[in-house]
GROMACS .gro file of C-alpha atoms in nm:
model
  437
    1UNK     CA    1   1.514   9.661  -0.737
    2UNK     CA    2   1.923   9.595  -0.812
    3UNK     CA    3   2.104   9.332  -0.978
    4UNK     CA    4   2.238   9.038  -0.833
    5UNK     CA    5   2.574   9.028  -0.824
    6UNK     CA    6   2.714   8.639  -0.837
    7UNK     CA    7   3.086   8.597  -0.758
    8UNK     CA    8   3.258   8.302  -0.754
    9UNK     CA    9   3.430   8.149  -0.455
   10UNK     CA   10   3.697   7.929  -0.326
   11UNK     CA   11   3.558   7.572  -0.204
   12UNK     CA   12   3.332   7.545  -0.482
   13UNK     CA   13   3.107   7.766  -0.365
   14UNK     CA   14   2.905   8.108  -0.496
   15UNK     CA   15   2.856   8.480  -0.339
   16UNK     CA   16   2.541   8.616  -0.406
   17UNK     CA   17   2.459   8.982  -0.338
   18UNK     CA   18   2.108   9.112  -0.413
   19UNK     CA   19   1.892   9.410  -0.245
   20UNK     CA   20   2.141   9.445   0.047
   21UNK     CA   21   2.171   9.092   0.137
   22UNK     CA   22   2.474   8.864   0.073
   23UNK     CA   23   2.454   8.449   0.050
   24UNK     CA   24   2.736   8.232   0.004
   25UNK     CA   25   2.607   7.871  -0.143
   26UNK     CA   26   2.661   7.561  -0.261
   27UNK     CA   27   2.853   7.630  -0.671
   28UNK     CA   28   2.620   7.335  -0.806
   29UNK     CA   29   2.263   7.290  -0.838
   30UNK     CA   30   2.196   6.999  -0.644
   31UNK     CA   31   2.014   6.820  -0.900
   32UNK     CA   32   2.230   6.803  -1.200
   33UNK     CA   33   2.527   6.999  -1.065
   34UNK     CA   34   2.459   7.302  -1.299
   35UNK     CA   35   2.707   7.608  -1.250
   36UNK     CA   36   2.444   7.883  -1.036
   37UNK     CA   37   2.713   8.132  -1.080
   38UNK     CA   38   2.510   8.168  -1.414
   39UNK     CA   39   2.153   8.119  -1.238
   40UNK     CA   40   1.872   8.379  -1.221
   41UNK     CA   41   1.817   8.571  -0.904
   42UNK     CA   42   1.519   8.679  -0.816
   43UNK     CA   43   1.562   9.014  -0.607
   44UNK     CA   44   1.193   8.985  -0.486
   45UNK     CA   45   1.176   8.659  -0.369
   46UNK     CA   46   1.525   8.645  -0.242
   47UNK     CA   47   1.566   8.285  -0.502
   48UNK     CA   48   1.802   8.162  -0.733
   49UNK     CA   49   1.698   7.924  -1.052
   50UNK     CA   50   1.968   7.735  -1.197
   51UNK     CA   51   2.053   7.725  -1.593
   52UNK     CA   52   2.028   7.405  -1.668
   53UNK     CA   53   1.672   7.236  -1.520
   54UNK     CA   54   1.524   7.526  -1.355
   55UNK     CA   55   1.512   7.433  -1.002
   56UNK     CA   56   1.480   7.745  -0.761
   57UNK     CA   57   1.606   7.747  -0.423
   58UNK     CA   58   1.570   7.999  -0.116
   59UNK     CA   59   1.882   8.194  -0.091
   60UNK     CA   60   1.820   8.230   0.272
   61UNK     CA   61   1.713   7.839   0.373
   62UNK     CA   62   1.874   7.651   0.073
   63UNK     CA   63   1.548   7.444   0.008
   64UNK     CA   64   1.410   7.369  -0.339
   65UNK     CA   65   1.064   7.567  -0.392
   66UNK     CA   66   1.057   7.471  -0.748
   67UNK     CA   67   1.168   7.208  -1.026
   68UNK     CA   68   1.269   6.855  -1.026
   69UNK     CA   69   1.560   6.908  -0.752
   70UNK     CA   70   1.432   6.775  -0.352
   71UNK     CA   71   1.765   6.831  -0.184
   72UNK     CA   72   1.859   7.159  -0.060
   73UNK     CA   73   2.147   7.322  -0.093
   74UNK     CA   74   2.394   7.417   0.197
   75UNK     CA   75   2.360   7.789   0.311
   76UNK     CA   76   2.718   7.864   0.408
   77UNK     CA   77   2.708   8.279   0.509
   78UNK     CA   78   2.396   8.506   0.499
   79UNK     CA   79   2.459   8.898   0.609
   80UNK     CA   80   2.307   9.207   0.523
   81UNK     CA   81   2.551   9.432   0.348
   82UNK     CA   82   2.604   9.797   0.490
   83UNK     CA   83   2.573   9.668   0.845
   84UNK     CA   84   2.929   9.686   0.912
   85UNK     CA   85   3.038   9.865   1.229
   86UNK     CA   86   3.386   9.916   1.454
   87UNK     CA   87   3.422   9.884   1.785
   88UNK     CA   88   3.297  10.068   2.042
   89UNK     CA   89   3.004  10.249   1.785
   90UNK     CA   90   2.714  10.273   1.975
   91UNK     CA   91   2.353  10.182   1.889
   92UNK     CA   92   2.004  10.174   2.103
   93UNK     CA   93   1.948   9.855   2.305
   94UNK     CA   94   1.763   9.644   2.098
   95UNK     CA   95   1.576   9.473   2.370
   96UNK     CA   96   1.382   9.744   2.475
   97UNK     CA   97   1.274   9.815   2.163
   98UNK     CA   98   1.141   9.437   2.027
   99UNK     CA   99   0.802   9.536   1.951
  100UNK     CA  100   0.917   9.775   1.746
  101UNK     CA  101   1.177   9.510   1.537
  102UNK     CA  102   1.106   9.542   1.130
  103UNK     CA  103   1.188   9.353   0.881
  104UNK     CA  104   1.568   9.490   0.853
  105UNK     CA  105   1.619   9.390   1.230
  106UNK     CA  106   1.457   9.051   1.176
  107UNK     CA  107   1.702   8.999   0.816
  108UNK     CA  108   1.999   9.158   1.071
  109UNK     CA  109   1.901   8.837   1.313
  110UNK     CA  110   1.928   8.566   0.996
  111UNK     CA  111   2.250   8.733   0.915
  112UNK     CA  112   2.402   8.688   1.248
  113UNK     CA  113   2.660   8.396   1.183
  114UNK     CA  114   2.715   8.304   1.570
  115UNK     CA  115   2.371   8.299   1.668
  116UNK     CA  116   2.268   8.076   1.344
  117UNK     CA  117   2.542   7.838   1.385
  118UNK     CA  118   2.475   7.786   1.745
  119UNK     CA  119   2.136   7.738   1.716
  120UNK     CA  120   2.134   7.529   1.445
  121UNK     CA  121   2.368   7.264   1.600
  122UNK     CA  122   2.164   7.253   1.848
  123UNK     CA  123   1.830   7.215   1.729
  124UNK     CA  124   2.006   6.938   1.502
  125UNK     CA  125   2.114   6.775   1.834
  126UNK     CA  126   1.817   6.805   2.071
  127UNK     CA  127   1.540   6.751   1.828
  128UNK     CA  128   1.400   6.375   1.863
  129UNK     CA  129   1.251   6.220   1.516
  130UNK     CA  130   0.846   6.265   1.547
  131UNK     CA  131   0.918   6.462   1.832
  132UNK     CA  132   0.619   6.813   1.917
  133UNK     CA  133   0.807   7.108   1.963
  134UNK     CA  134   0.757   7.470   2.051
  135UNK     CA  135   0.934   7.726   1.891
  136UNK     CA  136   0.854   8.042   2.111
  137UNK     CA  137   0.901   8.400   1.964
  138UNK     CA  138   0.927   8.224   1.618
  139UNK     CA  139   1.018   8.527   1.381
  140UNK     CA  140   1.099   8.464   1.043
  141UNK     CA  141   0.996   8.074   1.158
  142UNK     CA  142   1.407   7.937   1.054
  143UNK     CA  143   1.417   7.799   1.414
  144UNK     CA  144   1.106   7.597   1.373
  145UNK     CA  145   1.246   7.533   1.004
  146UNK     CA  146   1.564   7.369   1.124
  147UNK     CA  147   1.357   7.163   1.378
  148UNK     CA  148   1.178   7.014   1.111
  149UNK     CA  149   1.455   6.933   0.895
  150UNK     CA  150   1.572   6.753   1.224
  151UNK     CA  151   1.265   6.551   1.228
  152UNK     CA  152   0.975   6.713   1.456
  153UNK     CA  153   0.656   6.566   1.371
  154UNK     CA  154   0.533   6.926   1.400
  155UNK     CA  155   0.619   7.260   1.532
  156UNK     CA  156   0.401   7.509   1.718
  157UNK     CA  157   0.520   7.857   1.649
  158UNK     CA  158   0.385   8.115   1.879
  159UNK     CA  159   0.488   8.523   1.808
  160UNK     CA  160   0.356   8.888   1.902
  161UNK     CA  161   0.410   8.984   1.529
  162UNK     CA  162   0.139   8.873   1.305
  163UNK     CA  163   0.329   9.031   0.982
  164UNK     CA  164   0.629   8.793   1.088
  165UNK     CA  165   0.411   8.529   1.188
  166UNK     CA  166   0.275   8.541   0.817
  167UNK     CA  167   0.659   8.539   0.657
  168UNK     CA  168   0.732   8.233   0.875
  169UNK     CA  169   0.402   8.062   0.751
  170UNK     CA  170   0.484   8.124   0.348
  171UNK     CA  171   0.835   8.038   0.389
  172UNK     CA  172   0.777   7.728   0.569
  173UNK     CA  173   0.524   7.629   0.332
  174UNK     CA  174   0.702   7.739   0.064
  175UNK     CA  175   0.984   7.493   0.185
  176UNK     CA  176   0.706   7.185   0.199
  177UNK     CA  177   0.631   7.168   0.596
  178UNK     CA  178   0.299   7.412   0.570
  179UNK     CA  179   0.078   7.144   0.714
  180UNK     CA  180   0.329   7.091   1.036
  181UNK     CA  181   0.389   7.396   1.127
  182UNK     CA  182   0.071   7.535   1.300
  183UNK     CA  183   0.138   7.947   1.400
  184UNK     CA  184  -0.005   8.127   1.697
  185UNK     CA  185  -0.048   8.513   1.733
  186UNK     CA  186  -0.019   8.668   2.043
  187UNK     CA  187   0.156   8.665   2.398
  188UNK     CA  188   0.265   8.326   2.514
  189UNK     CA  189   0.114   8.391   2.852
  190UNK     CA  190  -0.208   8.392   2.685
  191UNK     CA  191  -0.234   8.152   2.444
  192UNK     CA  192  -0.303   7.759   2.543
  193UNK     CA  193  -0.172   7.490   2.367
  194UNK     CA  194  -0.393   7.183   2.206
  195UNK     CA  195  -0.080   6.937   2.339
  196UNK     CA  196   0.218   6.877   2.596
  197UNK     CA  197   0.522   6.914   2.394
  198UNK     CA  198   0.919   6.741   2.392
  199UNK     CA  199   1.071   7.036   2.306
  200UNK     CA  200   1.075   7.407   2.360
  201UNK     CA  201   1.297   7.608   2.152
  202UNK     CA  202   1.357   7.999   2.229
  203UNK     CA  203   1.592   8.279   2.140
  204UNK     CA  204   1.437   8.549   2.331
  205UNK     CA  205   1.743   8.654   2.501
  206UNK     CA  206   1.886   9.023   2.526
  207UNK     CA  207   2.287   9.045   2.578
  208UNK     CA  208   2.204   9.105   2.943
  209UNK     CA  209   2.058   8.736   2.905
  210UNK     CA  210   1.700   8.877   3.088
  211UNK     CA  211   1.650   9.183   2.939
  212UNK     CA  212   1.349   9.063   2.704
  213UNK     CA  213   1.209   8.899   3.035
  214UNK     CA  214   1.332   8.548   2.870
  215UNK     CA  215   1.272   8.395   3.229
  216UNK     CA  216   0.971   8.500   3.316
  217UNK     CA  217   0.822   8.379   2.996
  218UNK     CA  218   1.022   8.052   2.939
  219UNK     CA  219   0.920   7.970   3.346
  220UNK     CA  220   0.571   8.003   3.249
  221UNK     CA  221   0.617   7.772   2.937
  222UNK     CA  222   0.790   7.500   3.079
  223UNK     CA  223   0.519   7.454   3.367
  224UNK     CA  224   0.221   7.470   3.100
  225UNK     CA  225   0.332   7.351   2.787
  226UNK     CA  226   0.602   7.108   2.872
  227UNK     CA  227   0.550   6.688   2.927
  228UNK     CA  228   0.716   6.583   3.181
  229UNK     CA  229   1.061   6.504   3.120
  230UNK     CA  230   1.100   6.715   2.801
  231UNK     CA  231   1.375   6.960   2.692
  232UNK     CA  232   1.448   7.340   2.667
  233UNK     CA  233   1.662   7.497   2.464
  234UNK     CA  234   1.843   7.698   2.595
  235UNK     CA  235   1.906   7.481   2.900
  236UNK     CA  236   2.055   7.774   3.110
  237UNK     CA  237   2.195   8.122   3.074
  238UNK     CA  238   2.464   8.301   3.257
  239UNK     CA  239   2.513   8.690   3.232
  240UNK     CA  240   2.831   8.834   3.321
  241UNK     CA  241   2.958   9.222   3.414
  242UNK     CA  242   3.328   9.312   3.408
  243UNK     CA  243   3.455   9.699   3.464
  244UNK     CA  244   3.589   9.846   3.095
  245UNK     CA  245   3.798  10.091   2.948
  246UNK     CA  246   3.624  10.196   2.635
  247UNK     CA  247   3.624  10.584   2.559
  248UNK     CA  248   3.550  10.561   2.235
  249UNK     CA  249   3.176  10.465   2.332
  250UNK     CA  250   3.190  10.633   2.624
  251UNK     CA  251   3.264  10.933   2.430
  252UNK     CA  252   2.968  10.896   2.192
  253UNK     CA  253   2.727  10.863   2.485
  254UNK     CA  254   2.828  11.181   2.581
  255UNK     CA  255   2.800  11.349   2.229
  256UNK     CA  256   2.420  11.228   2.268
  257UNK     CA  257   2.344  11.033   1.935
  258UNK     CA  258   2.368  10.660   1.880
  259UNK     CA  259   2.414  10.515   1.574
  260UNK     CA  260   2.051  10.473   1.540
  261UNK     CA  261   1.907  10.728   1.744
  262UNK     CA  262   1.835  11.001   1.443
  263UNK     CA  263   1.846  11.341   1.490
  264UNK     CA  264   1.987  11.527   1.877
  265UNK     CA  265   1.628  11.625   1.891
  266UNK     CA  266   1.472  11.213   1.877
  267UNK     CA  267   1.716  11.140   2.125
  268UNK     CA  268   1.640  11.360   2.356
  269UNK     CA  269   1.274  11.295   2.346
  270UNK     CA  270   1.331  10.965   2.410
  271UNK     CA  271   1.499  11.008   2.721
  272UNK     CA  272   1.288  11.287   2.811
  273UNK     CA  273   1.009  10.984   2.758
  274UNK     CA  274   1.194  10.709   2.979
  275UNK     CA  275   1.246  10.967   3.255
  276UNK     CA  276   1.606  11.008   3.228
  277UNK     CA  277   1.824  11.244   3.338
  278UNK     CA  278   2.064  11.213   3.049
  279UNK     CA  279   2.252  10.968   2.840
  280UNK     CA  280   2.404  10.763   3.076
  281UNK     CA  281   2.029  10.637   3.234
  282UNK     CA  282   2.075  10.383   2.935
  283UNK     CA  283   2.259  10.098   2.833
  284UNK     CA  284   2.349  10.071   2.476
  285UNK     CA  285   2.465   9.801   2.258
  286UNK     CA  286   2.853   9.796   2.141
  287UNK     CA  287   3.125   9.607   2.052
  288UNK     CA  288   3.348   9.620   2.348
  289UNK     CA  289   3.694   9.476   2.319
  290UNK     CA  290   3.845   9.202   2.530
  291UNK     CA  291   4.147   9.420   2.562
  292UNK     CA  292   3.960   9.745   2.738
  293UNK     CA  293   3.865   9.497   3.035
  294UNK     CA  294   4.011   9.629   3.392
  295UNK     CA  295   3.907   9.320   3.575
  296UNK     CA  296   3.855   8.970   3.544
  297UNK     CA  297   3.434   8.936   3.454
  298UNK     CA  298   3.208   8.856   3.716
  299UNK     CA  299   2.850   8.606   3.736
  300UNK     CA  300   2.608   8.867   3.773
  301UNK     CA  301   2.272   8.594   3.710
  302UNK     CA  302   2.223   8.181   3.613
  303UNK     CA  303   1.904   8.092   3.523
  304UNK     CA  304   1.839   7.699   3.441
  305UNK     CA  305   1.558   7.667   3.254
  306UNK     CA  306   1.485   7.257   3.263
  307UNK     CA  307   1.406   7.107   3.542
  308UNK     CA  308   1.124   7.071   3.818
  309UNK     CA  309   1.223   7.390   3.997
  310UNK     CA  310   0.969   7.678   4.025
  311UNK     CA  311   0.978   8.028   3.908
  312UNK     CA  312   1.285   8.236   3.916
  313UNK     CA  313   1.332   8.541   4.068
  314UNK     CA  314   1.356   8.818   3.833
  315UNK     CA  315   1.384   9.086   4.067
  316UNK     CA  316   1.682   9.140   4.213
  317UNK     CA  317   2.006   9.326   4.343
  318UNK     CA  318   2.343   9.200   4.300
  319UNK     CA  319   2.676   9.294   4.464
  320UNK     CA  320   2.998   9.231   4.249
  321UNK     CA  321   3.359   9.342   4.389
  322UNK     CA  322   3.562   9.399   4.104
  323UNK     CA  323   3.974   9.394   4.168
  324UNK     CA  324   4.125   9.612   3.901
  325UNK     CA  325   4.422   9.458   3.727
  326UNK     CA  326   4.589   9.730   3.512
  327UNK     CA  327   4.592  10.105   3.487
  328UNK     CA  328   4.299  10.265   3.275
  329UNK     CA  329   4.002  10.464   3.288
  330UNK     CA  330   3.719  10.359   3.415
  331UNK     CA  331   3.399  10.443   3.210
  332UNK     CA  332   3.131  10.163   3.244
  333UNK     CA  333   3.064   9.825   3.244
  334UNK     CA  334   3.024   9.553   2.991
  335UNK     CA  335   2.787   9.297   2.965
  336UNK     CA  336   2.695   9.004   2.792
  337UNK     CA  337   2.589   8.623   2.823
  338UNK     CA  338   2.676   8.269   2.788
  339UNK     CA  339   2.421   7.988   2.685
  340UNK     CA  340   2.410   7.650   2.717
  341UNK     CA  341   2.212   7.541   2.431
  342UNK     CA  342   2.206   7.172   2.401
  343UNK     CA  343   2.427   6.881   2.543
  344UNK     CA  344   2.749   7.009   2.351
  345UNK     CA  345   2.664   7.319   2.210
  346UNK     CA  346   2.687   7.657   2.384
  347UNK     CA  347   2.685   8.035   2.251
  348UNK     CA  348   2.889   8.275   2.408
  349UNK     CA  349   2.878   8.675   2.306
  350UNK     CA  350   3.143   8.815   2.454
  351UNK     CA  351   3.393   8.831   2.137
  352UNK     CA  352   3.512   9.080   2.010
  353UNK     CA  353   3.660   9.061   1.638
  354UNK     CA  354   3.377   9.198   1.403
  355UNK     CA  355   3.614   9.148   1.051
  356UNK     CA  356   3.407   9.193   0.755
  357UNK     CA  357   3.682   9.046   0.507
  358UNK     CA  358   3.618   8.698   0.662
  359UNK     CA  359   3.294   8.585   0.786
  360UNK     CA  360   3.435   8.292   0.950
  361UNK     CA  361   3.674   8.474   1.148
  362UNK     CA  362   3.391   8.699   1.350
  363UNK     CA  363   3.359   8.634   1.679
  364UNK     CA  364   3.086   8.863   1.736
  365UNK     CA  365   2.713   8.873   1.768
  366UNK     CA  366   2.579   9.118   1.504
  367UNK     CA  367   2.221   9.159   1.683
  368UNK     CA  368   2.291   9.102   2.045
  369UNK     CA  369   2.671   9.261   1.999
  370UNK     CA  370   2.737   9.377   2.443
  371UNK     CA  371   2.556   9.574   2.654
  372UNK     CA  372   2.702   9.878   2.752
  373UNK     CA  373   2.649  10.034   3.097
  374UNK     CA  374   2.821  10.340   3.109
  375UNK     CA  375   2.944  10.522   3.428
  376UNK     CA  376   2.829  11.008   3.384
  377UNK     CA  377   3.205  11.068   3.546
  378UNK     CA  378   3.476  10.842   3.395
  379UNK     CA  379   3.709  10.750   3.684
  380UNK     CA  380   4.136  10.689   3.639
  381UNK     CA  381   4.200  10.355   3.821
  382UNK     CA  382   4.513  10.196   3.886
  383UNK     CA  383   4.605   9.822   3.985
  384UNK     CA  384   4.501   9.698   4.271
  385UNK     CA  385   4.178   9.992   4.343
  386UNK     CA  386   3.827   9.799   4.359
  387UNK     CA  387   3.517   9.906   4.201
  388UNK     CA  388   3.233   9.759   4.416
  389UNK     CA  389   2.911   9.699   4.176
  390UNK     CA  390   2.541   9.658   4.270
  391UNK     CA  391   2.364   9.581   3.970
  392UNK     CA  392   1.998   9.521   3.996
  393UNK     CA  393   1.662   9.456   3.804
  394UNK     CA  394   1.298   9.512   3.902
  395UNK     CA  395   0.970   9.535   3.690
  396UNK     CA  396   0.848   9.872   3.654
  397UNK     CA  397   0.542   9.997   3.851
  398UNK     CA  398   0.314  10.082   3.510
  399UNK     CA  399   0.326   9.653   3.421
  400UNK     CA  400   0.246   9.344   3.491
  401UNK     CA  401   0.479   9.020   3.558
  402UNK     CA  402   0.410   8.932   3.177
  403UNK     CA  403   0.529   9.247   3.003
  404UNK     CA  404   0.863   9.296   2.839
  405UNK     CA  405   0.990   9.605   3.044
  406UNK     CA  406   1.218   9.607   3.364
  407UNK     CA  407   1.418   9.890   3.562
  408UNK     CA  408   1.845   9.840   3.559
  409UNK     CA  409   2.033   9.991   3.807
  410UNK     CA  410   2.404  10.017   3.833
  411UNK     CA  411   2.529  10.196   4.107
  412UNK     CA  412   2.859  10.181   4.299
  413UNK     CA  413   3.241  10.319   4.373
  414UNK     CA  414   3.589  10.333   4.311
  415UNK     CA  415   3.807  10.269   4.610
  416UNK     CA  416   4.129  10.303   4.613
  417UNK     CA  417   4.316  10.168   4.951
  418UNK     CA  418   4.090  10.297   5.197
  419UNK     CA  419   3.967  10.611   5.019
  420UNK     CA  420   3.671  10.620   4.830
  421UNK     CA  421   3.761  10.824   4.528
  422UNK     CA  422   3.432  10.812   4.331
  423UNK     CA  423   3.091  10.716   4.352
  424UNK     CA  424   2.791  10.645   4.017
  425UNK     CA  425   2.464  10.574   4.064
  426UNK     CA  426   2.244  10.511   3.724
  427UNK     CA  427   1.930  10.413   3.634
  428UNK     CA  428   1.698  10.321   3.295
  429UNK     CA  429   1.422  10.479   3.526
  430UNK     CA  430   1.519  10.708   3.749
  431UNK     CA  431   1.198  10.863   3.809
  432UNK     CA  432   1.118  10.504   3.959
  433UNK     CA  433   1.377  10.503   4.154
  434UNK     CA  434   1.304  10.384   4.551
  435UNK     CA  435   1.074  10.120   4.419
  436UNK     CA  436   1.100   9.796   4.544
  437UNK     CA  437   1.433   9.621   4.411
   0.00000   0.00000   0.00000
C-alpha cells in the first residue's frame, strides 16, 4: 500500500490522495478543530484520524467511525486518480456490462462529481423525516446513506451484487445506521418487500436513459412496492440523439480497440460473441463535444416514472428528422439524458468540459460520460441536407421482460435536396435482426 499524500488547500480545506483515490475535506477536525493536514491515513480503510483527540472519519462519507467527535465532516471532491481522459477517447458501454462492474467501476461511480451532487440534493429534498424508503440497485449503499442522514426511518437496499451489498452493509454500519438499513440480494423482480414504502430512490440509468432496462424495473417497483401517493426519484427521464462530427472517436472505432477493450484479439471475440459484423454494431461511451453537433438534439424517449399510469413501452422505433446546420462530417450520433430528480433538482449529461485542474469546473459525467452511435461510412454534409434517423429498442429473443439486455438499432440517410446521398443501417445484434421492433 502507498502513502497518503495530504496537501493543503484554499478555503480551509485538505487534499488527500491515498491508493489512487483523491478527497478534498473539511481542514479541521470537527471536534476540536485539529489541523488533519497532519492526521493519519489509513490506506486500507480509506480513514483519516486527527492529531489531536483521535477521532477517525471516512474519507469517502465524512462520518465519524471513531473517537469523541459525532459530526461529520463535509466531503467536498472524491475522484479516482489516473481516470483522466480527453475527448472523444472511447471506452466499452458500461451498461451492457453491469454485472460485470468491480470495485474500480463502483469507486469510478463515488467519484463522479455530477452524479453525487445531483443526487444528493435531491435525496436531501425528497426524503420526508421517518419516512421508508427504497434504495434500488444500492451499490456501495451512499444513496441509502444520504437518505438517512435526511431522516428515513429506514432504508431497504435491494442489489444483484452480494460483495457490494456487503460493503454497503459495513459502511453503513460503520457510519451508525446498521440497524436501519436492512439489505436484500437479488433481482428486484423477485424479491417482496415486508412494507409499502414513501420513497423509491434509483440510479440505474445508462446515458441512453433505458439502456440498463431502468423502466422496466422501476414500473414494476412502483406498482408493488410503492403506497399510494409516494415518490420516485428520478421522477422522469428524457433521452436525446443529435447527428455529430467527432472523428477522433470515430477514428478509434475503426482502429478496433477501446480504451478498455484489451488486446485486438478480446475485441474481436467480443463482437464475434454479440454477433456483430464489426465495430460499428456497438455504441461506445465518449466524451462528445457540444461543438461537433450538426443539428439541434432531438427527444428520442420520456419516461415518467410517478404516477398511476401503467407500464411503459420499452420496445420501440423512433423516427427523428435531423436539419443539418453547418458543414461537417457526419460520423454518428450522440446520445445522452436528462433527469428530473426531485422538485428542483435535475441532472443533465450532455456536457462536455472534462478539466482535471478544477473539479468544480467539469461538466461531465465520469461513469455515464455519452453514448456514442457511430455511422461504418462517415458522410460530408453541408447546411441545409437532412439526416432522417430511426432509432429503435427491442428485448432480445434469448430473455425475458426482466433481464438487463435489449437490441439498438440506428438506421437511416443523408439527403441532400432531393437526392439521397447515403444510407447506414446498424445494429448491437444484427444476427437478430427482423425480430419484432
Amino acid at each position: 500500500m502507498s502513502d497518503a499524500v495530504l496537501e493543503e488547500l484554499p478555503g480551509d480545506r485538505v487534499r488527500v490522495r491515498v491508493e489512487g483515490r483523491e478527497f478534498v475535506i473539511d481542514a479541521a477536525c470537527t471536534h476540536r478543530l485539529g489541523r488533519l493536514v497532519h492526521g493519519h491515513v489509513n490506506p486500507r480503510t480509506l480513514r483519516i484520524t486527527c492529531p489531536l483527540h483521535s477521532t477517525s472519519f471516512d474519507l469517502t462519507t465524512g462520518c465519524p467511525v471513531a473517537g469523541p467527535s459525532a459530526q461529520a465532516l463535509t466531503v467536498h471532491h472524491t475522484g479516482v486518480l489516473g481516470q483522466l481522459y480527453e475527448p472523444q477517447d472511447v471506452w466499452l458501454p458500461a451498461s451492457e456490462r453491469l454485472l460485470e462492474w468491480d470495485d474500480g467501476f463502483h469507486d469510478l461511480m463515488l467519484g463522479d462529481r455530477l452524479r453525487m451532487a445531483a443526487y444528493k440534493a435531491a435525496i436531501t429534498e425528497a426524503v420526508r423525516p421517518g419516512g421508508v424508503v427504497l434504495d434500488l440497485g444500492t451499490g456501495t449503499g451512499i444513496l441509502a446513506q444520504w437518505a438517512l442522514e435526511a431522516g428515513a426511518a429506514r432504508v431497504y437496499g435491494i442489489d444483484l451484487n452480494e460483495k457490494i451489498l456487503r460493503t454497503a452493509t459495513e459502511r453503513l454500519t460503520e457510519a451508525g445506521f446498521g440497524d436501519r438499513f436492512h439489505p436484500l440480494s437479488g433481482f428486484s423482480f423477485d424479491i417482496e418487500l415486508p412494507e409499502r414504502v414513501d420513497l423509491i430512490i434509483s440510479e440505474i440509468m445508462g446515458n441512453l436513459a433505458d439502456n440498463e432496462n431502468c423502466v422496466a424495473i422501476l414500473d414494476d417497483a412502483r406498482s408493488r412496492f410503492l403506497r399510494p401517493g409516494g415518490a420516485m426519484l428520478p421522477v422522469a427521464v428524457e433521452s436525446y440523439l443529435v447527428p455529430v462530427t467527432a472523428e477522433l472517436a470515430h477514428g478509434r472505432v475503426l482502429d478496433g480497440v477501446p480504451q478498455d477493450a484489451g488486446s485486438p484479439a478480446a475485441f474481436a471475440e467480443l463482437l464475434r460473441a454479440r454477433g456483430a459484423r464489426d465495430a460499428f454494431d456497438l455504441y461506445y461511451d465518449a466524451i462528445i463535444p457540444v461543438g461537433g453537433q450538426l443539428a439541434a438534439p432531438r427527444l428520442a424517449r420520456r419516461y415518467a416514472f410517478e404516477g398511476t399510469h401503467g407500464a411503459h413501452e420499452t420496445s420501440y422505433e423512433v423516427p427523428l428528422v435531423y436539419t443539418v446546420q453547418r458543414d461537417g462530417l457526419f460520423t454518428g450520433f450522440k446520445g445522452y439524458f436528462v433527469a428530473t430528480l426531485s422538485d428542483t433538482v435535475a441532472l443533465d449529461i450532455s456536457g462536455d468540459e472534462v478539466s482535471a485542474g478544477d473539479p468544480e469546473a467539469r461538466t461531465t459525467s465520469d461513469s455515464w460520460k455519452h453514448a456514442y452511435l457511430p455511422v461504418r461510412d462517415a458522410v460530408p454534409v453541408r447546411r441545409g441536407d437532412r439526416i432522417a434517423l430511426t432509432f429503435s429498442r427491442r428485448r432480445p429473443s434469448a430473455t425475458g421482460s426482466g433481464s438487463f439486455g435489449q437490441v439498438y438499432g440506428w438506421e437511416g440517410a443523408v439527403v441532400s435536396g432531393d437526392v439521397t446521398v447515403a444510407r447506414f443501417a446498424h445494429s448491437t445484434r444484427p444476427d437478430e435482426e427482423g425480430g419484432t421492433p
